[in-house]
Amino acid sequence: MSYARLILSASSKEALPTGLTKALPPRFAATPLIQHYLDNIFTLLPIFEEASLYASVDAVYHPDEAASAFDHWTVRMVLAISCLSQSEQRGDTLYSDAVGHVNAALEHAEEVLHPGFISNIQALILLVEYAMMDPHHFDSWTLIGAASRAMVDLGIHHDPPRRTSVSRAKLEVRRRAYWCIYALDRWVQFHSPCRVSLTSLRSTSLVQTRAFSFSDDAAQVSLPFHSSSASPKHSSPQAQVFLQSFDAALAYFRIREIQSEWYMDLFQSGREPWQDPYPYIWKTYASMTEWFQNLSASTLPSTKSFFELELFYSYVYILSPSPRIPHIHEYAQRLIFEHCIGYATNLLALISKPSNTTKPPVTFYDAMRAYMTGRQFVDVLSRNLDVILDPLPPVPPAPSAPQTTSEDPLAPPVQIAPPPFPLPVIAEGLTAPQDPTTRAIAAINDFTTILSRFGLRFGFTHWRDRFQRESTSLLQQLYHRSSVSPIPSPPNPAQPYHAQPYLFTPAANPAPPIHHGHPTTPPSIYPPQPSPFGTTHRTSPFAPPPDWTTPSPQQTTAMPDMPQPSEGRVRQALVYGPGLPMQSVEREGSDVGTTDANWNLGLGQS
């Protein structure tokens, strides 16, 4: 059996339809598809030079030139990936075109897929990109494993020694091949092995079953895109604009490095729980936040949205229960709640954009991690409902020092503070954030919508059905909580009112009038009645309706006597106010008491 047949037989799932081969489209029809690939996939995974891609296109579309098998493979796979990334539903026209282009590319598999050449690695990477969007026909995990093995066999995971004479172009191709395989390997292994234990809500956690194809310590390769021609000092403005597109690829490689490091520390280096894991968690959290804040200003908004999804998912991943952190802090639970909502909101906005616009492609792994993020959201909310739905923002825990030994034994321990609590996003059309219960209901519905669309796109609806079953009980609790006792938005901070005793003493000069912060209406002779327009007059839905007729005056309560005229010599004033102390002031010739427990009377002379 040949190497090509071995790879294809090991990675194939459903057989491709026989006889469904797409004819090569005219050049004017293929150009938008090629440009879509360059704008959305090539910016993150530039496996080869853009010029070499167009050289292959020219060779295929010019009958006078002898196009190689690799040229046909490259053009067909690029067209297939571009069509598949724009498909809205499995089985639509774009999906059928993609399958037809793959069938045409596989006709050259025996000449392209053979070990010992970098072109074999490039061909496998294109097949991995296709398999991530067509999980029915190919297993991307098997393909990235084969590409990693071929890369290690060629020694591409190490830069050549300095004394070795290697052309700059060849070194650039080697580095591109390594970093694209590295990013894809971390992407596939980081998402595909994760599964959710569904035995019970208490035992739900992210469980890892697969390791990386190769460790970070086993490789030593510098980043690409540092050739002499890439210097802006000696390049034209057009070349500088072209080179800026590599900023997204470099940022993509960097976040994969960060994820690989904490994934190994939390899940692959041991299973003994840490005594104090949060110094490490807060430090890792801060490094990923810094990575996102330092993105290049030339990063496209769609690419930045894609990176923000990576950030939210990584936040949820490291804050969730793991072998190192079996029990998570309440502050971490509140962060998971917020980041899951942010993830659902951003992902729904991304997949709602038209498929022919500039945006990173949606893969089957996005559907898997959407389910896992939604499941983690349901789990953390079910276990601590009242605390997480508290409208007041939580107080971060006190900073803690890492347990690692410093290089300077006399240096004080470095305090690592937890991240600040993110502010809730104000929904469109509102002026204030919604209460947590309403936001939780909206997030669960968003996850259901996302999984429904992914089910339509990839032909797998069991993720949506399973999530609906697992979230039904919580959703009913949230709807009941919202209808019975809706939680308002967090109130604005205000100075509390403290009642102070007011004492009135005789003064030589008339004192200015006293203005209280509360109404100063005198007490009524009628008993207090609730307002028919209020919301608190009915304590029970089964209580008899109140009587809104005017009651008779209370005969047992007498109005206080008004002060007698003083002929201008002595003035007596009767002061009413709710903030006055409860006391009876007795003076000669007058006897004044309280007429209601909420109203106090005072008597002063001047």
XYZ file of C-alpha atoms in Angstrom:
606
model
C 0.000 0.000 0.000
C 1.335 3.411 -0.942
C 1.818 6.254 1.508
C -1.019 8.237 -0.078
C -3.496 5.362 0.153
C -2.423 4.705 3.747
C -3.061 8.309 4.772
C -6.391 8.528 2.966
C -7.682 5.195 4.227
C -6.742 6.040 7.820
C -8.352 9.487 7.748
C -11.447 8.767 5.640
C -14.879 8.439 7.243
C -17.753 8.417 4.786
C -16.757 7.627 1.219
C -16.818 10.567 -1.147
C -19.548 10.323 -3.787
C -18.198 8.670 -6.901
C -18.546 10.472 -10.177
C -19.010 13.865 -8.495
C -16.028 15.744 -9.911
C -16.323 19.488 -10.356
C -15.050 20.853 -13.637
C -12.434 23.571 -13.346
C -14.368 26.861 -13.326
C -13.380 29.731 -15.623
C -10.664 32.001 -14.323
C -13.048 34.899 -13.743
C -15.220 32.628 -11.568
C -12.258 31.168 -9.680
C -10.655 34.537 -8.873
C -13.247 35.572 -6.198
C -12.938 32.157 -4.564
C -9.150 32.405 -4.446
C -9.377 35.919 -3.015
C -11.837 34.722 -0.362
C -9.310 32.081 0.682
C -6.534 34.664 0.896
C -8.638 37.101 2.933
C -10.016 34.606 5.464
C -7.810 31.518 5.753
C -4.430 32.493 4.360
C -4.147 35.469 6.738
C -4.053 33.057 9.691
C -2.266 30.078 8.078
C 0.066 31.309 5.307
C 1.436 27.891 4.442
C 3.119 29.105 1.256
C 3.943 32.350 -0.478
C 1.050 34.120 -2.112
C 3.142 34.445 -5.243
C 3.591 30.673 -5.429
C -0.182 30.220 -5.213
C -0.747 32.532 -8.162
C 2.032 30.755 -10.028
C 0.132 27.492 -9.592
C -3.075 29.196 -10.758
C -1.316 30.496 -13.876
C 0.111 27.059 -14.608
C -3.283 25.371 -14.292
C -5.176 27.919 -16.395
C -2.582 28.198 -19.178
C -2.594 25.100 -21.389
C 0.784 26.010 -22.822
C 2.463 25.597 -19.421
C 2.978 22.164 -17.932
C 1.229 22.285 -14.565
C 2.570 19.895 -11.947
C 0.459 17.598 -9.823
C 1.111 19.867 -6.843
C -0.215 22.840 -8.856
C -3.466 21.002 -9.563
C -3.716 19.860 -5.922
C -3.135 23.368 -4.582
C -5.638 25.094 -6.868
C -8.337 22.485 -6.345
C -7.940 22.393 -2.560
C -7.988 26.200 -2.331
C -11.216 26.281 -4.360
C -12.701 23.515 -2.206
C -11.811 25.268 1.071
C -13.175 28.572 -0.201
C -16.484 27.016 -1.298
C -16.845 25.058 1.923
C -16.173 28.099 4.126
C -19.094 29.902 2.440
C -21.527 26.987 2.650
C -24.583 27.608 4.813
C -25.964 24.071 4.911
C -24.618 20.614 4.304
C -25.730 19.595 0.834
C -26.173 23.052 -0.685
C -24.539 24.114 -3.956
C -21.336 25.404 -2.389
C -20.958 22.224 -0.366
C -21.407 20.092 -3.490
C -18.875 22.227 -5.366
C -16.371 21.742 -2.544
C -16.788 17.965 -2.636
C -16.358 18.031 -6.413
C -13.092 19.990 -6.139
C -11.761 17.563 -3.509
C -12.540 14.619 -5.771
C -10.593 16.332 -8.533
C -7.649 17.006 -6.191
C -7.502 13.400 -4.987
C -6.803 12.294 -8.549
C -3.267 13.641 -7.956
C -2.857 12.198 -4.439
C -0.349 9.502 -5.433
C 2.000 12.106 -6.902
C 1.574 14.685 -4.139
C 1.286 12.695 -0.914
C 4.629 11.015 -0.413
C 7.095 11.444 2.470
C 10.385 13.273 2.358
C 9.212 16.544 0.808
C 7.905 19.807 2.243
C 5.277 19.818 -0.499
C 3.782 16.731 1.166
C 3.379 18.689 4.414
C 1.805 21.618 2.586
C -0.622 19.282 0.824
C -1.595 17.648 4.126
C -2.179 21.039 5.753
C -4.614 21.972 2.982
C -6.411 18.673 3.536
C -6.557 19.357 7.303
C -8.141 22.758 6.668
C -10.779 21.111 4.506
C -11.421 18.289 6.994
C -12.069 20.777 9.815
C -15.082 22.049 7.840
C -16.220 18.664 6.477
C -16.124 16.221 9.412
C -18.258 13.652 7.590
C -15.594 12.667 5.065
C -12.207 13.186 6.776
C -10.783 13.007 10.296
C -8.712 16.122 10.872
C -7.095 14.658 14.000
C -5.579 11.780 12.002
C -4.431 14.124 9.242
C -2.712 16.606 11.568
C -0.988 13.688 13.259
C 0.341 12.501 9.897
C 1.505 16.011 9.017
C 3.252 16.371 12.389
C 5.034 13.051 11.925
C 6.191 14.046 8.437
C 7.408 17.384 9.796
C 9.436 15.730 12.560
C 10.911 13.192 10.126
C 12.247 16.060 8.002
C 13.669 17.840 11.052
C 11.601 20.947 10.443
C 10.850 21.232 14.174
C 14.414 22.594 14.598
C 16.044 25.445 12.738
C 19.201 24.394 10.872
C 22.481 25.134 12.687
C 24.031 28.494 11.930
C 26.992 26.879 10.236
C 24.649 25.188 7.755
C 24.172 27.076 4.521
C 20.426 27.312 3.883
C 18.838 29.768 1.506
C 16.558 32.349 3.041
C 13.630 31.242 0.880
C 13.971 27.604 1.954
C 14.284 28.626 5.608
C 11.112 30.696 5.265
C 9.199 27.726 3.829
C 10.397 25.478 6.651
C 9.322 27.951 9.325
C 5.927 28.509 7.758
C 5.337 24.769 7.594
C 6.277 24.293 11.247
C 4.184 27.129 12.666
C 1.112 26.248 10.607
C 1.342 22.641 11.813
C 1.920 23.864 15.371
C -1.169 26.105 15.292
C -3.371 23.437 13.717
C -2.126 20.705 16.042
C -2.882 22.829 19.117
C -6.237 23.823 17.638
C -7.322 20.252 16.883
C -5.933 18.657 20.038
C -7.043 21.558 22.230
C -10.675 21.264 21.164
C -11.350 17.784 19.883
C -10.210 15.802 22.954
C -12.357 17.820 25.311
C -15.546 16.109 26.294
C -18.039 16.846 29.030
C -18.786 14.253 31.676
C -22.554 14.055 31.790
C -22.996 11.676 34.702
C -24.311 14.424 36.937
C -24.218 18.161 37.375
C -21.790 17.859 40.265
C -19.195 15.929 38.302
C -19.374 18.036 35.156
C -15.920 19.191 34.149
C -13.726 19.450 31.131
C -11.898 16.164 30.646
C -8.905 15.728 28.347
C -8.065 12.439 26.661
C -5.515 13.359 23.956
C -2.075 14.880 24.085
C -0.309 17.096 21.575
C 1.532 15.487 18.681
C 4.771 17.062 19.933
C 5.672 19.171 22.957
C 6.889 22.736 22.977
C 10.202 21.717 24.537
C 10.939 19.342 21.655
C 10.901 22.117 19.049
C 12.951 25.232 18.491
C 11.939 27.225 15.443
C 11.968 30.992 15.017
C 8.942 32.804 13.714
C 8.715 33.343 9.946
C 8.175 36.575 8.003
C 11.577 38.068 8.881
C 13.320 38.000 5.518
C 15.404 40.938 4.349
C 12.786 41.882 1.782
C 10.279 42.274 4.593
C 12.016 45.353 5.952
C 9.707 48.380 5.561
C 12.770 50.573 5.148
C 13.571 49.100 1.748
C 10.098 48.171 0.504
C 7.388 50.041 -1.341
C 4.162 51.188 0.345
C 2.282 48.437 -1.490
C 4.687 45.852 -0.079
C 4.265 47.261 3.423
C 0.485 46.911 3.165
C 0.931 43.305 2.051
C 3.316 42.527 4.892
C 0.867 43.834 7.472
C -1.360 40.830 6.780
C 1.174 38.635 8.600
C 0.386 40.395 11.889
C -2.754 38.276 12.220
C -0.763 35.079 11.649
C 1.837 36.064 14.239
C -0.895 36.851 16.778
C -2.516 33.515 15.964
C 0.745 31.662 16.582
C 1.248 33.555 19.849
C -2.129 32.662 21.366
C -1.523 29.026 20.444
C 1.771 29.178 22.375
C 0.029 30.608 25.451
C -2.745 28.022 25.277
C -0.257 25.194 24.807
C 1.686 26.251 27.901
C -1.222 26.365 30.344
C -2.863 23.303 28.783
C 0.266 21.287 29.530
C 0.505 22.694 33.070
C -3.147 22.161 33.981
C -3.972 18.912 32.217
C -0.879 17.056 30.993
C 1.784 17.508 33.687
C -0.030 15.768 36.547
C -3.334 15.348 38.317
C -2.472 16.309 41.889
C -4.521 19.333 43.026
C -2.612 22.526 43.712
C -2.864 24.051 47.179
C -3.171 27.610 45.859
C -3.712 27.579 42.087
C -4.942 31.120 41.622
C -1.595 32.949 41.444
C -0.891 30.851 38.347
C -4.428 31.330 37.010
C -4.387 35.111 37.457
C -0.953 35.361 35.844
C -2.070 33.317 32.836
C -5.296 35.301 32.642
C -3.288 38.535 32.556
C -0.940 37.263 29.835
C -3.846 36.426 27.538
C -5.466 39.781 28.247
C -2.207 41.521 27.377
C -1.972 39.511 24.151
C -5.400 40.715 23.041
C -4.745 44.320 24.023
C -1.484 44.348 22.043
C -3.017 43.238 18.749
C -1.808 45.211 15.775
C -3.842 48.225 14.744
C -3.961 46.757 11.230
C -5.927 43.717 12.419
C -9.237 43.478 10.599
C -12.378 43.785 12.757
C -13.498 40.295 11.732
C -10.137 38.831 12.703
C -10.220 40.701 15.991
C -13.658 39.238 16.713
C -12.225 35.795 16.008
C -9.376 36.453 18.452
C -11.831 37.711 21.069
C -13.682 34.403 20.834
C -10.382 32.632 21.462
C -9.861 34.869 24.480
C -13.300 34.210 25.992
C -13.000 30.471 25.450
C -9.535 30.402 27.021
C -10.817 32.361 30.017
C -13.606 29.846 30.594
C -11.230 26.928 30.086
C -8.640 27.925 32.702
C -11.261 29.073 35.241
C -13.299 25.848 35.027
C -12.725 22.823 37.276
C -9.728 20.693 36.341
C -7.534 18.057 38.008
C -5.342 20.848 39.356
C -8.324 22.939 40.513
C -11.173 20.605 41.492
C -13.008 23.349 43.428
C -13.211 26.830 41.964
C -13.543 30.149 43.776
C -16.820 32.083 43.738
C -15.083 34.979 41.991
C -13.951 32.579 39.254
C -17.545 31.370 38.921
C -18.739 34.940 38.404
C -16.043 35.430 35.750
C -17.115 32.239 33.977
C -20.687 33.545 33.911
C -19.645 36.822 32.270
C -17.206 35.297 29.775
C -19.688 32.640 28.655
C -22.204 35.382 27.914
C -19.567 37.329 25.990
C -18.619 34.224 24.037
C -22.226 33.451 23.062
C -22.944 37.048 22.058
C -19.834 37.388 19.880
C -20.150 33.966 18.262
C -23.795 34.528 17.349
C -22.907 37.893 15.807
C -20.054 36.299 13.835
C -22.071 33.455 12.335
C -24.958 35.821 11.555
C -22.832 37.726 9.049
C -23.208 36.834 5.358
C -20.957 33.958 4.366
C -19.342 35.844 1.491
C -18.024 38.618 3.741
C -14.565 38.782 5.252
C -14.611 36.632 8.366
C -12.650 33.628 9.653
C -14.152 30.289 8.635
C -16.380 28.371 11.016
C -15.183 24.830 11.664
C -16.719 21.795 13.302
C -14.576 22.486 16.356
C -16.415 25.774 16.828
C -19.614 23.760 17.192
C -17.977 21.453 19.723
C -16.616 24.215 21.901
C -19.884 26.171 21.656
C -21.575 23.174 23.240
C -18.857 22.822 25.882
C -18.980 26.528 26.756
C -22.763 26.473 27.017
C -22.627 23.318 29.113
C -20.110 24.902 31.463
C -22.364 27.963 31.721
C -25.323 25.795 32.741
C -23.226 23.838 35.216
C -21.670 26.767 37.069
C -25.001 28.601 37.207
C -26.903 25.575 38.506
C -24.497 24.995 41.371
C -24.460 28.562 42.722
C -27.522 30.302 41.353
C -28.116 32.973 43.999
C -24.491 34.082 44.234
C -23.907 34.310 40.496
C -27.166 36.172 39.834
C -26.400 38.798 42.459
C -26.796 42.163 40.668
C -23.972 43.711 42.670
C -20.485 43.113 41.220
C -18.349 40.788 43.323
C -15.376 41.919 45.347
C -12.131 40.428 43.973
C -10.240 38.217 46.397
C -7.096 39.508 48.033
C -3.907 39.278 45.955
C -1.756 36.247 46.662
C 1.901 35.531 46.133
C 3.048 32.705 43.847
C 4.669 29.703 45.446
C 7.579 29.694 43.034
C 10.986 30.556 44.440
C 12.373 33.902 43.328
C 15.886 34.236 41.943
C 16.588 36.818 44.617
C 15.982 35.259 48.065
C 15.778 38.721 49.647
C 13.238 40.048 47.181
C 9.711 40.443 48.553
C 7.097 38.103 47.088
C 5.295 39.487 44.076
C 1.603 39.923 44.717
C -0.596 38.771 41.830
C -3.968 40.477 41.866
C -7.054 38.893 40.326
C -8.457 40.514 37.189
C -11.066 43.238 37.562
C -14.642 42.167 37.125
C -15.853 42.973 33.587
C -18.721 45.375 33.167
C -21.869 43.849 31.667
C -22.408 44.791 28.043
C -25.410 47.036 27.439
C -27.711 45.469 24.880
C -28.583 47.385 21.755
C -31.462 49.784 22.302
C -31.036 49.903 26.085
C -29.458 52.553 28.269
C -28.509 50.289 31.178
C -27.417 46.670 31.512
C -30.114 44.098 32.057
C -30.459 42.217 35.306
C -28.408 38.978 35.586
C -31.462 36.718 35.371
C -32.535 38.197 32.050
C -28.984 37.988 30.728
C -28.729 34.336 31.761
C -31.957 33.484 29.931
C -30.739 35.297 26.822
C -27.389 33.475 26.937
C -29.009 30.030 27.085
C -31.243 30.955 24.155
C -28.193 32.241 22.251
C -26.361 28.966 22.790
C -29.402 27.061 21.533
C -29.559 29.246 18.417
C -25.842 28.807 17.771
C -26.023 25.030 18.076
C -29.075 24.967 15.805
C -27.204 26.834 13.089
C -24.148 24.646 13.481
C -26.373 21.585 13.278
C -27.755 22.852 9.989
C -24.288 23.658 8.703
C -22.503 20.426 9.638
C -25.403 17.991 9.744
C -25.020 17.225 13.468
C -28.020 18.209 15.592
C -27.285 16.058 18.642
C -25.260 18.868 20.255
C -28.304 21.149 20.194
C -30.689 18.429 21.367
C -28.415 17.445 24.227
C -27.914 21.039 25.337
C -31.663 21.665 25.318
C -32.252 18.640 27.535
C -29.519 19.668 29.958
C -30.600 23.310 30.224
C -34.386 22.836 30.429
C -34.514 22.618 34.226
C -32.297 25.665 34.733
C -34.201 27.666 32.142
C -37.480 26.972 33.941
C -35.950 28.145 37.214
C -34.730 31.339 35.579
C -38.111 32.108 34.013
C -39.826 31.502 37.357
C -37.272 33.676 39.134
C -37.756 36.462 36.617
C -41.564 36.402 36.867
C -41.842 36.112 40.641
C -39.090 38.406 41.855
C -37.364 40.236 39.021
C -33.937 41.420 40.016
C -33.278 45.050 39.107
C -30.112 46.340 37.576
C -27.320 47.271 39.964
C -28.282 50.558 41.645
C -26.194 53.666 41.317
C -24.031 54.318 44.350
C -25.566 56.974 46.596
C -24.933 58.323 50.055
C -27.227 56.605 52.584
C -29.582 58.712 54.646
C -29.106 58.660 58.396
C -31.836 60.142 60.586
C -30.508 62.724 63.015
C -32.344 64.082 66.087
C -33.305 67.682 65.610
C -33.499 69.821 68.773
C -35.168 73.192 68.772
C -33.896 75.657 71.347
C -34.846 79.272 71.899
C -32.733 81.738 69.981
C -32.323 85.457 70.176
C -32.768 85.945 66.450
C -35.265 84.159 64.262
C -33.626 81.083 62.775
C -33.868 80.404 59.038
C -36.476 77.865 58.018
C -35.453 74.230 58.176
C -35.695 72.256 54.906
C -35.886 68.499 55.361
C -35.027 65.934 52.741
C -38.433 64.237 53.182
C -42.029 65.452 52.731
C -43.420 67.484 55.626
C -47.129 66.840 55.174
C -48.949 66.850 58.540
C -50.424 63.545 59.697
C -53.852 62.715 58.388
C -56.862 61.876 60.513
C -57.606 59.053 58.086
C -55.869 55.689 58.427
C -53.113 54.976 55.880
C -54.295 53.348 52.638
C -52.163 51.721 49.929
C -52.215 53.281 46.484
C -54.285 51.490 43.818
C -51.471 52.186 41.339
C -48.713 50.736 43.489
C -47.116 47.318 43.195
C -46.939 46.397 46.874
C -50.541 46.650 48.012
C -51.315 43.016 47.227
C -49.290 40.667 49.354
C -51.040 37.531 48.080
C -52.912 36.772 44.856
C -55.590 35.046 46.957
C -56.213 37.969 49.347
C -59.557 39.830 49.068
C -59.453 43.018 47.002
C -58.895 46.165 49.059
C -61.591 48.736 49.664
C -60.647 51.953 47.878
C -63.531 53.995 49.400
C -62.721 56.860 51.701
C -62.835 55.607 55.304
C -64.354 57.438 58.198
C -62.130 59.717 60.241
C -60.502 58.157 63.238
C -62.434 59.316 66.289
C -59.837 58.172 68.767
C -57.202 60.515 67.403
C -57.536 64.188 68.143
C -55.915 66.941 66.171
C -53.519 69.024 68.228
C -54.679 72.451 69.265
C -53.378 75.307 67.180
C -51.215 77.836 69.039
C -53.010 80.823 70.500
C -52.249 84.376 69.319
C -49.350 85.922 71.195
C -50.079 89.599 70.289
C -46.672 89.828 68.615
C -44.637 89.202 71.740
C -44.174 85.409 71.624
C -44.475 83.216 68.556
C -45.241 79.572 68.790
C -44.730 77.271 65.819
C -45.862 73.752 65.339
C -43.304 71.896 63.279
C -44.087 68.643 61.581
C -41.535 66.367 59.996
C -40.780 62.654 59.576
C -37.162 62.957 60.629
C -37.820 64.395 64.083
C -37.226 62.260 67.186
C -40.156 60.658 68.920
C -40.699 62.566 72.105
C -43.341 64.579 73.936
C -42.285 68.107 74.744
C -44.244 69.662 77.577
C -44.223 73.342 78.072
C -46.248 75.577 80.308
C -49.714 76.131 78.982
C -49.530 73.450 76.279
C -49.696 69.679 76.163
C -48.591 68.183 72.810
C -48.175 64.444 72.058
C -47.681 62.214 69.012
C -50.579 61.349 66.740
C -48.811 58.670 64.687
C -45.820 56.438 65.167
C -44.223 57.786 61.983
C -44.642 61.402 62.688
C -42.999 63.394 65.540
C -43.980 66.749 66.910
C -41.741 69.407 68.369
C -42.514 72.779 69.912
C -40.254 75.754 69.903
C -40.504 79.313 71.142
C -38.818 82.422 70.019
